XYZ file of C-alpha atoms in Angstrom:
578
model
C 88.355 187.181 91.215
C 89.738 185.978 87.702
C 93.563 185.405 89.453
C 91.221 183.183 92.217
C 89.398 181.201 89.189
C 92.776 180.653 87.177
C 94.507 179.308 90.537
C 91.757 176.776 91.072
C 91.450 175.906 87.621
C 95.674 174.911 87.679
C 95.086 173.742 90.941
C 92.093 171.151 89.698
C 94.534 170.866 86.398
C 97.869 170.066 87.946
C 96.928 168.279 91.813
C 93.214 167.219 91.460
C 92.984 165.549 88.165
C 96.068 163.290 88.023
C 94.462 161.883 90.973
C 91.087 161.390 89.509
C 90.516 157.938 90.942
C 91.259 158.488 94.454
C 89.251 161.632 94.603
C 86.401 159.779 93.339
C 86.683 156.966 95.702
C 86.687 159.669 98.674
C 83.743 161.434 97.002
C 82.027 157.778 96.619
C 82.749 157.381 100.493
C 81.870 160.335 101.563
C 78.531 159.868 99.712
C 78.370 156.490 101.742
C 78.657 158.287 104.310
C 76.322 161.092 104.230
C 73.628 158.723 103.063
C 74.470 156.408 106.133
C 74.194 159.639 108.090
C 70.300 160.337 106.781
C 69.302 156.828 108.579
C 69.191 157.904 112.074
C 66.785 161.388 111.797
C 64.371 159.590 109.147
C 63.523 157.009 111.713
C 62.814 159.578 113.909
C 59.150 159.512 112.160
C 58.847 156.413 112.406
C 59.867 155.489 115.834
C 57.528 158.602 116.921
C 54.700 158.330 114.648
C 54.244 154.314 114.105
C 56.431 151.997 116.570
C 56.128 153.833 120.103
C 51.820 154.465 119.618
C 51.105 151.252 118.418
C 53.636 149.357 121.013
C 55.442 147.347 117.541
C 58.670 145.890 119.577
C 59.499 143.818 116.218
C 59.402 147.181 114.285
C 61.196 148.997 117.229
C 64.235 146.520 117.065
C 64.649 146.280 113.537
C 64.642 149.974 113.357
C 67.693 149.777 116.108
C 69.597 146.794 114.084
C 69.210 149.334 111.273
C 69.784 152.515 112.581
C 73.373 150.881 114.438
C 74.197 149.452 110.603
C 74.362 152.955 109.413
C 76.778 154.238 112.105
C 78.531 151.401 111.404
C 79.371 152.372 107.722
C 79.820 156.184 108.723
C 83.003 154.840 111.238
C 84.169 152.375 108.229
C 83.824 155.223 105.453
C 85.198 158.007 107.694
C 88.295 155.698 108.731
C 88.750 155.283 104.888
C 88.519 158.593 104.035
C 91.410 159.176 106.018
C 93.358 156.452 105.182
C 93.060 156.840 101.606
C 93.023 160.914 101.410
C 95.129 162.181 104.032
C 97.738 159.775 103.297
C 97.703 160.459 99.685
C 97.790 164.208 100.888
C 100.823 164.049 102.918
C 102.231 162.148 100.040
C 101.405 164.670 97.741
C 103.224 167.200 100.131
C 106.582 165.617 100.343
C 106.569 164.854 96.326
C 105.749 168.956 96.154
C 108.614 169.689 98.576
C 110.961 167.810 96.482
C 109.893 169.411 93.321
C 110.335 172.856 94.781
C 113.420 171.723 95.855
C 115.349 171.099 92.650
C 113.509 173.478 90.960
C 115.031 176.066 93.867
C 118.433 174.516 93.335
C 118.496 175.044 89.177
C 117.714 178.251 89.693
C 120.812 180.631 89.379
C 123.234 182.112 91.292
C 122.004 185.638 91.621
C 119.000 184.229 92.789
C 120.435 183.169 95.973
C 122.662 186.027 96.517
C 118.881 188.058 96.981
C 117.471 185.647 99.031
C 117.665 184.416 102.256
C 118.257 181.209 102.307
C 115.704 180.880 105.895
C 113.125 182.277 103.872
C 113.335 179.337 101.090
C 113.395 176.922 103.695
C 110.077 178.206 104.547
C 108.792 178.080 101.085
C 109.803 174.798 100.516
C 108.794 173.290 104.095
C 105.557 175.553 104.613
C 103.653 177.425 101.002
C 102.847 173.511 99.848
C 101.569 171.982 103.435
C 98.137 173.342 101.913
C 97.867 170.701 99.042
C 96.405 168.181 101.661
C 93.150 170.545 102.038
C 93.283 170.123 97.505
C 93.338 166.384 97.829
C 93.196 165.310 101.376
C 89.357 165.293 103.168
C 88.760 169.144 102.629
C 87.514 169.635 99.119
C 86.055 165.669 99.283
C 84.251 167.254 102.252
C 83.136 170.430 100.337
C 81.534 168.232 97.466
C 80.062 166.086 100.024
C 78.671 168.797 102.354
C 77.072 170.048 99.143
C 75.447 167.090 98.310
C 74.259 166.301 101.813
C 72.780 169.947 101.798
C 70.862 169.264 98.310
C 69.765 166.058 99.845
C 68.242 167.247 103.260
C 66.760 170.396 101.209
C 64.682 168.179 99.155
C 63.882 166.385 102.367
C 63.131 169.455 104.560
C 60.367 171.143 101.456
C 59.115 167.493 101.369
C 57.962 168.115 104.982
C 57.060 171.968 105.221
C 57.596 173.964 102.182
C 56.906 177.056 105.030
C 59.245 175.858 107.673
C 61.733 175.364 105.414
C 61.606 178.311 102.614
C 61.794 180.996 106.736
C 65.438 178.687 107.308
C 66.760 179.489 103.542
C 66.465 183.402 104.600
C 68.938 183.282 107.297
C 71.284 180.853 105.621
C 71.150 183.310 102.905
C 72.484 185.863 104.582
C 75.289 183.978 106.421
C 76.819 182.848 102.458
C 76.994 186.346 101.540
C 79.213 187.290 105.220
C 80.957 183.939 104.184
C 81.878 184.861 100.849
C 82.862 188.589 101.792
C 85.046 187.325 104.547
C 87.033 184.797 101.828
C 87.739 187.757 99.754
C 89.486 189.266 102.593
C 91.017 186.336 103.795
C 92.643 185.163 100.928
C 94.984 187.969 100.746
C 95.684 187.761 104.181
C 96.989 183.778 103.726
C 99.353 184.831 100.892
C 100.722 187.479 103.148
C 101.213 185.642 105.978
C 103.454 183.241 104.056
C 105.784 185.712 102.949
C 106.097 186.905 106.487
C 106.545 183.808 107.762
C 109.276 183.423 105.471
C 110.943 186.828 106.109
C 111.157 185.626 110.153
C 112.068 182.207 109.454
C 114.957 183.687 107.260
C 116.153 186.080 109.826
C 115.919 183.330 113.112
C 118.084 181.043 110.412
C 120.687 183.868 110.099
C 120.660 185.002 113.772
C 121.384 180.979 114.658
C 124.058 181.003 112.141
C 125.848 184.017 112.827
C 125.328 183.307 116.933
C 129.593 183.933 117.820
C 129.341 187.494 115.863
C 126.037 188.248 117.866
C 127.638 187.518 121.221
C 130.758 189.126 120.142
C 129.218 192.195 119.779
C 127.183 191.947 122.535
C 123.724 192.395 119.837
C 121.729 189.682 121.378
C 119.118 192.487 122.969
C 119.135 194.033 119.520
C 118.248 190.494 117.400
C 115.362 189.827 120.049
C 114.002 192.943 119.057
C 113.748 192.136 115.360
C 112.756 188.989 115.753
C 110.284 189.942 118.008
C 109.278 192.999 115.775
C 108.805 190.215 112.928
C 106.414 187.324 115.178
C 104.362 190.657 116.052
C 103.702 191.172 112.058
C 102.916 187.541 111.826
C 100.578 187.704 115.100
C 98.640 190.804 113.499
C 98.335 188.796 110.237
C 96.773 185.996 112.153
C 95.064 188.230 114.340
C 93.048 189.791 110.747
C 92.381 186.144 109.865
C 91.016 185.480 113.098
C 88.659 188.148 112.879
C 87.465 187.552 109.161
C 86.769 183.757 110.728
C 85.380 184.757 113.915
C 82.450 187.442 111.991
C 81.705 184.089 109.700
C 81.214 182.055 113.545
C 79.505 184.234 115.417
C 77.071 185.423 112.391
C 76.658 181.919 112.120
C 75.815 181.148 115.596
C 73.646 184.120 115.656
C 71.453 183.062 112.101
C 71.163 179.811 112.940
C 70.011 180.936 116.294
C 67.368 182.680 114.593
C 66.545 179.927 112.250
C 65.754 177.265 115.588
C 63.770 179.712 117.196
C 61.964 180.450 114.188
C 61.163 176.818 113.510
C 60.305 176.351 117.048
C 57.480 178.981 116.694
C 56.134 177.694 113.497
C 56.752 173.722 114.062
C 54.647 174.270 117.802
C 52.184 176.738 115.595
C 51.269 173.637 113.114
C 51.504 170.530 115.532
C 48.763 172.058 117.447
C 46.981 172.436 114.547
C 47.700 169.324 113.564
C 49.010 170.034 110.575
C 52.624 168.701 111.631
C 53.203 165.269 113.592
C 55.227 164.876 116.489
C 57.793 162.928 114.301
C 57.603 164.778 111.322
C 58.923 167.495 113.563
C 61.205 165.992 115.164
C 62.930 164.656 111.676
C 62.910 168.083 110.231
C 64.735 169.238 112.992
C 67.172 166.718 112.712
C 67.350 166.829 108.812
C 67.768 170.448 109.310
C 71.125 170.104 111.547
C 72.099 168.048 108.583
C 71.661 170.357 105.819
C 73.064 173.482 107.953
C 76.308 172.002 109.106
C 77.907 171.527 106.225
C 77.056 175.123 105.416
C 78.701 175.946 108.725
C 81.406 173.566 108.186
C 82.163 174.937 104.099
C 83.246 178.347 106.276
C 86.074 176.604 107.703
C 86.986 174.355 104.716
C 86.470 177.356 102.678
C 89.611 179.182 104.873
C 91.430 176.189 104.602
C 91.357 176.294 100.768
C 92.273 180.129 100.728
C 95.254 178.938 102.650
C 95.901 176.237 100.189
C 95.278 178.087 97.295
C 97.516 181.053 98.750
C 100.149 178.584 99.424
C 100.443 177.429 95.636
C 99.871 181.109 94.205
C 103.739 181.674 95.928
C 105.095 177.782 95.010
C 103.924 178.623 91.617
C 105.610 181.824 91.226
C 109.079 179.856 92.301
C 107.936 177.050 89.406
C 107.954 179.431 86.885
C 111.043 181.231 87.699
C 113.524 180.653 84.568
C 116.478 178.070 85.669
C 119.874 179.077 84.589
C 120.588 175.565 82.532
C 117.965 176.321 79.505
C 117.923 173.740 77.524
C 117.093 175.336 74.391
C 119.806 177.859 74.433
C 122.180 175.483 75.957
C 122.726 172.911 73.321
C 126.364 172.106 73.317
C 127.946 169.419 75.390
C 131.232 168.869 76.392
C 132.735 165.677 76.616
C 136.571 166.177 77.262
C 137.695 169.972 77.646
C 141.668 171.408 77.049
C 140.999 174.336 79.242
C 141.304 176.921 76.765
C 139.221 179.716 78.530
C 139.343 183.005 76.969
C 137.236 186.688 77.672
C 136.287 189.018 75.263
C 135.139 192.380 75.640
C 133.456 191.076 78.527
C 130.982 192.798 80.559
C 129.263 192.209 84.076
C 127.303 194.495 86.328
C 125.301 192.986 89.311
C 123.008 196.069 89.082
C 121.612 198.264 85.886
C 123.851 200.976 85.102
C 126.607 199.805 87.781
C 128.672 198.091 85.566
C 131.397 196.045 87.922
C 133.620 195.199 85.112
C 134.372 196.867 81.844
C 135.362 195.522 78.294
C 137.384 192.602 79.918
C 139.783 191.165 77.152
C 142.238 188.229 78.078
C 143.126 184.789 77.717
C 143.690 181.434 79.858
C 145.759 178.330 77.685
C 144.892 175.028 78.870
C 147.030 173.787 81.667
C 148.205 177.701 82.564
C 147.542 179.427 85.722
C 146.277 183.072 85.880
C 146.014 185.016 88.687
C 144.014 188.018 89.464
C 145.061 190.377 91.998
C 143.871 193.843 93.124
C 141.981 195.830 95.823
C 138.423 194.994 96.947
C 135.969 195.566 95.152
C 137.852 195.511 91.957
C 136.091 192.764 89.963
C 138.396 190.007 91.030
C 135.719 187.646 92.501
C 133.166 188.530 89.807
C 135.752 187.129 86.734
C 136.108 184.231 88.958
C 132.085 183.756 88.915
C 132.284 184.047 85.057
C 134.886 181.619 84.306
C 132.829 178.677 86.991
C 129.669 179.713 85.131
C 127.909 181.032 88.055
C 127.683 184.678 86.481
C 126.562 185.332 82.803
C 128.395 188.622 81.008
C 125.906 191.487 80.096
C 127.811 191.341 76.941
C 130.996 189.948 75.890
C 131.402 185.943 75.059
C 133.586 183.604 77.372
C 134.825 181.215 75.329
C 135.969 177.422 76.584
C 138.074 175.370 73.568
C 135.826 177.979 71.698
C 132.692 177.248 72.806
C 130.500 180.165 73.166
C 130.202 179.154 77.410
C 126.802 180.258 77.431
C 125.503 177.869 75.144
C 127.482 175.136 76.697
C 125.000 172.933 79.199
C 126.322 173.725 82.518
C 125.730 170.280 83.823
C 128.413 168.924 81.037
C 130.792 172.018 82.073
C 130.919 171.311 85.476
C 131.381 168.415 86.034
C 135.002 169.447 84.942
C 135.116 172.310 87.521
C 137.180 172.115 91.117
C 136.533 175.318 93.156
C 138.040 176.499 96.340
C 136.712 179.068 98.124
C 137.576 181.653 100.422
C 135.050 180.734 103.343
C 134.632 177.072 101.675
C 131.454 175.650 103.086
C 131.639 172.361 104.942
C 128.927 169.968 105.494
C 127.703 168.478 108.887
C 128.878 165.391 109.371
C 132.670 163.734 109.179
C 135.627 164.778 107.693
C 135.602 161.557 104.937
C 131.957 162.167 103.827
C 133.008 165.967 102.786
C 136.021 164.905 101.063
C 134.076 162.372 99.345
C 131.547 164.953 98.299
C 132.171 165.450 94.533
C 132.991 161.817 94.383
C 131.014 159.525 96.353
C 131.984 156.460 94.950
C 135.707 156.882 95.010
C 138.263 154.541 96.202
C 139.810 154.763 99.317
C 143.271 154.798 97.870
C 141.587 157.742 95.824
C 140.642 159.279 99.161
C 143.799 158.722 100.767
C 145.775 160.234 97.839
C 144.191 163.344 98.356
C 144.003 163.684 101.948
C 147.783 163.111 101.973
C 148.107 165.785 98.659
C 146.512 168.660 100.658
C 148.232 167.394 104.569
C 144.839 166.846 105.660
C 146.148 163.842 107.691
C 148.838 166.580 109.210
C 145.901 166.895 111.712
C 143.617 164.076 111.430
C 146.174 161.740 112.211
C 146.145 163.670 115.668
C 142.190 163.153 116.210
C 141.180 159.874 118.184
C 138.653 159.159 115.064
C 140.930 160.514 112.123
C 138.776 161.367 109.082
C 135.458 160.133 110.745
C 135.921 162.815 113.245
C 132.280 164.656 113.146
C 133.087 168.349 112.560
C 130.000 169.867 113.432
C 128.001 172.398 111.282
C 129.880 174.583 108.658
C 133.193 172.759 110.114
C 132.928 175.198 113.469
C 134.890 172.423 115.472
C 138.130 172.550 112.781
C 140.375 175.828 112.823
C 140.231 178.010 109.655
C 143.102 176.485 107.990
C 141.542 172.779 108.778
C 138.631 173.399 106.934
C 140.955 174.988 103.842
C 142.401 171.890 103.333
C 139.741 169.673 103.728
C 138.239 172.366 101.041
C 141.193 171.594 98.681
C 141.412 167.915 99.146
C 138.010 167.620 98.198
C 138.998 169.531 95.119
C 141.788 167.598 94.605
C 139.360 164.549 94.682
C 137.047 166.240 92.241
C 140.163 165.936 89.444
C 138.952 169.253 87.596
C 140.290 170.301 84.373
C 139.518 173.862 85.146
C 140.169 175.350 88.658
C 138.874 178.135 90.917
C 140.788 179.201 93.985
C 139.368 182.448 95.414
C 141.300 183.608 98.585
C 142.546 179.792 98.895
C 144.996 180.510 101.252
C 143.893 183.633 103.214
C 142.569 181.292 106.445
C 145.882 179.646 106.937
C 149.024 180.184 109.396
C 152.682 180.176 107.989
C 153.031 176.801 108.523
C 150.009 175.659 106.915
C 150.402 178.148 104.449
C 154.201 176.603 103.599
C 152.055 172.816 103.125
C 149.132 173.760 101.365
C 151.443 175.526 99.033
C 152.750 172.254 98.067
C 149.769 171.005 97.340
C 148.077 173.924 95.298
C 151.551 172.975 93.284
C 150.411 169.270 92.562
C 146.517 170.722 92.508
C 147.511 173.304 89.568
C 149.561 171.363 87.056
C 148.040 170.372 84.021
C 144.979 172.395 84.833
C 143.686 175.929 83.830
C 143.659 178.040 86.956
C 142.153 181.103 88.245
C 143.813 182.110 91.583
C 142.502 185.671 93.287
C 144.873 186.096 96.599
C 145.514 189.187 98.483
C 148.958 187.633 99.431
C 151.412 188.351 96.382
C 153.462 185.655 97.407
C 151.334 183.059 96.428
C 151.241 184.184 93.331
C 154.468 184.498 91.913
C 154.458 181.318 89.717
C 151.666 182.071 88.411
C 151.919 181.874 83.864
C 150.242 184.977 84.028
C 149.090 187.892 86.612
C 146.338 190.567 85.690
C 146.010 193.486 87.787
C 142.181 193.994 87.892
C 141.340 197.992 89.048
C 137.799 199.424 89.038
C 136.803 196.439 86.381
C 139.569 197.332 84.127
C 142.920 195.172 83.426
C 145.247 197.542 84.612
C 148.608 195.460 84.155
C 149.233 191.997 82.744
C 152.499 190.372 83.023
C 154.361 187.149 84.881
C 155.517 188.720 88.411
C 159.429 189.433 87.069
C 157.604 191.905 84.115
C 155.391 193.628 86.213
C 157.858 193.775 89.015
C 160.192 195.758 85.911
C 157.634 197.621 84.733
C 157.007 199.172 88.141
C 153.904 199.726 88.299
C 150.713 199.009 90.219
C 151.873 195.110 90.814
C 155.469 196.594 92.139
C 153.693 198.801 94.287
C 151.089 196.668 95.787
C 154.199 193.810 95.511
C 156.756 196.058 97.962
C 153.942 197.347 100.214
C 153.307 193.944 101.498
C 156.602 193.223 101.336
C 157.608 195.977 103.813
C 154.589 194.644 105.956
């Protein structure tokens, strides 16, 4: 129960107060409302005991003009209810969505490498769609259930303290089977969320990896998880159902009890006359107007688990620490050399699996260093220190001897080109993902660098050259298409320091021959890492380490380490010979 009070508490402290004002117009409304909504069963006495014996048509039509005024400001109120809350709700919902999404993308890399990126769609797009029940008509509605119930209380013991003390029994009962099902449901919302994450984040991978699916003929075998995961997600919903459907039905069968009851005792005292015809007739009426909200608080009251379950998993993304800390980050770099040196550097992805070992080595500004080996050695993973998406365990990387984890990443990158093995392409044309790391760049800019990496070597061939669409991930371009587009754009960029992991492994011999020439122009003047399983790339490279089980095995330019004959030579004449 405390982790319940402390969620409402942040909830009221974060969502409901800043919005003070426009909760307490709805809750002014809603009074309006409920107040109009008394009119029509308190002139039941009236029009039973007064107008309708004694024949008063004046009486009876001012009663009407009355009675048709306070509908009247129950449609106006209710219309404005909506119109203020729920708009302000779905409001609130896309602000939340945005927040979640840039807090999701400062968190850090390893974040992302364990977890799926369908699943954060979900918690972005789904865990916050609760927040209109916080601030749209749900909790107004709550408060002004509550008050209607107070109201028609006082009402109903103003008429028969006996008749109404035998309805409090059964309503009684039905809050404590309300308030045991919430405790039961609650859970059941926060689970549901993460399931409905884990499913979206598998459908999101099976879409995305369709071609290997039907390739291996699997699409039998994805059904059945998928199908394995919406049966999860139908037994969550089927719990939730039940925990609702006890609250209905004990409902329907109290206040069942409750009529009945009132039926006896009402008849009982009218023929008695100590009850009039009218006086019965508005306590039954005021009655249905105390009880419903009761009735109605069940299904609010699930609504606000949901909510409340929805912002217990947002918040635990909100609090997540983002990997550009401003506090420890406190040095910004204005113009960088490229001086980019390890030492003693350490890196393991898991505890006690340490991926690479004392690293010692350094990068001069302008230089290029390339880092070859088998898979699995550590290659990638020095690459991922050097762009700042990896932090050593222990070590310092230095860049023009700044300490690069105190260095603000923002400032860092912003002098960082990197090309990728499988580079990712965006939807849309081939301009706008050139353009990416430089939207506002000229077209002479643009043109410059298409013609640097031979982009227009093919677009010159398409009917609508570099506004050709190119579908999602680039799946319309061939692999060594989408490399050059991926080094043009870096090109664009103009980085100081430069990534290029497996730049070259998508293309043909021919391509291979062009983009070579423009990795040439790409490289000079900037500090670059190159991994590549081809040797032949490589052979210009300033310097060459030999990474092997996280260890520098062999440093050298390729004549040295082709003299030295060792693991380069060897790895060097194997592909050779191939």
């Amino acid at each position: 129960m405390a982790d319940k009070k402390v969620s409402i508490l942040k909830a009221f402290k974060t969502i409901i107060w800043p919005r003070r004002n426009l909760v307490f117009i709805g809750l002014l409304l809603i009074v309006i409302s409920k107040a109009a909504s008394f009119v029509a069963p308190m002139s039941l006495r009236y029009l039973m005991d007064d107008i309708i014996p004694n024949k008063d048509l004046p009486f009876l039509k001012l009663l009407i003009g009355i009675v048709i005024l306070a509908i009247m400001i129950q449609a106006v109120t209710s219309f404005l209810l909506t119109k203020i809350l729920s708009v302000q709700a779905q409001y609130m919902i896309s602000e939340l969505r945005a927040q979640v999404q840039h807090k999701i993308l400062a968190l850090p890399i390893r974040f992302f490498d364990n977890t799926k990126s369908g699943e954060l769609v979900s918690r972005i797009m789904t865990d916050v769609e609760g927040v209109r029940n916080l601030i749209g008509t749900g909790l107004v509605q709550l408060v002004g259930g509550t008050i209607t119930a107070i109201v028609a209380l006082i009402l109903l013991l103003n008429i028969s303290v006996t008749m109404t003390l035998f309805t409090l029994i059964p309503l009684a009962i039905f809050a404590v089977v309300a308030l045991k099902a919430f405790k039961i449901i609650r859970p059941i919302f926060r689970n549901r969320g993460k399931i409905n994450a884990e499913v979206t984040g598998r459908l999101t991978e099976t879409l995305g990896g369709i071609r290997v699916i039907k390739g291996f003929n699997a699409e039998i075998q994805e059904h059945d998880v998928f199908k394995e995961g919406v049966h999860r997600l139908y037994q969550n919903v089927k719990k939730s159902l039940t925990a609702t459907a006890v609250m209905t039905s004990s409902s329907t069968f109290l206040l069942g009890v409750a009529t009945t009851g009132i039926m006896g005792i009402g008849g009982y005292k009218i023929m008695n006359d100590q009850l009039t015809l009218g006086e019965f007739l508005e306590f039954t009426f005021l009655l249905g107007l105390m009880v419903a909200p009761i009735v109605q608080m069940s299904n609010i009251g699930s609504q606000l688990s949901e909510a409340l379950a929805g912002l217990d998993r947002t918040e635990e993304l909100m609090n997540m620490t983002e990997e550009e800390n401003p506090e420890e980050r406190t040095i910004t770099i204005e113009k960088i050399k490229g001086d980019i040196e390890f030492k003693d550097v350490s890196f393991a992805y898991e505890e006690e699996k340490e991926v690479l070992h004392n690293i010692t080595f350094s990068v001069p500004s302008g230089s290029v260093v390339a880092l070859v080996g088998s898979s699995g050695s550590g290659k990638s993973t020095i690459a991922g220190l050097a762009a700042s998406f990896l932090n050593p365990d222990s070590g310092v990387i230095t860049v023009d001897g700044n300490d690069l984890s105190r260095v603000s990443l923002s400032s860092y990158r912003k002098h960082l080109g990197v090309v990728l093995q499988d580079d990712f392409l965006f939807e849309g044309t081939i301009r706008e993902n050139i353009l990416f790391p430089r939207p506002n760049a000229t077209e002479e800019q643009l043109v410059e660098a298409v013609k640097a990496a031979y982009v227009n070597e093919f677009t010159d061939r398409f009917e609508d050259g570099l506004n050709t669409l190119i579908g999602e991930r680039g799946i319309k371009l061939s692999g060594g298409q989408r490399q050059r587009i991926a080094i043009a754009r870096a090109i664009l960029a103009d980085p100081r320091v430069l990534i290029l992991d497996e730049a070259t492994s998508n293309l043909d011999t021919e391509s291979e021959g062009l983009i070579q020439q423009s990795l040439a122009a790409l490289t000079k003047g900037r500090t670059t890492f190159v991994i590549a399983h081809r040797l032949s790339t490589i052979r210009k490279a300033d310097q060459i380490l030999v990474i092997e089980d996280g260890l520098i095995a062999e440093t050298g330019t390729h004549d040295e380490l082709i003299a030295k004959e060792g693991r380069y030579f060897n790895l060097f004449t194997y592909q050779a010979r191939i």
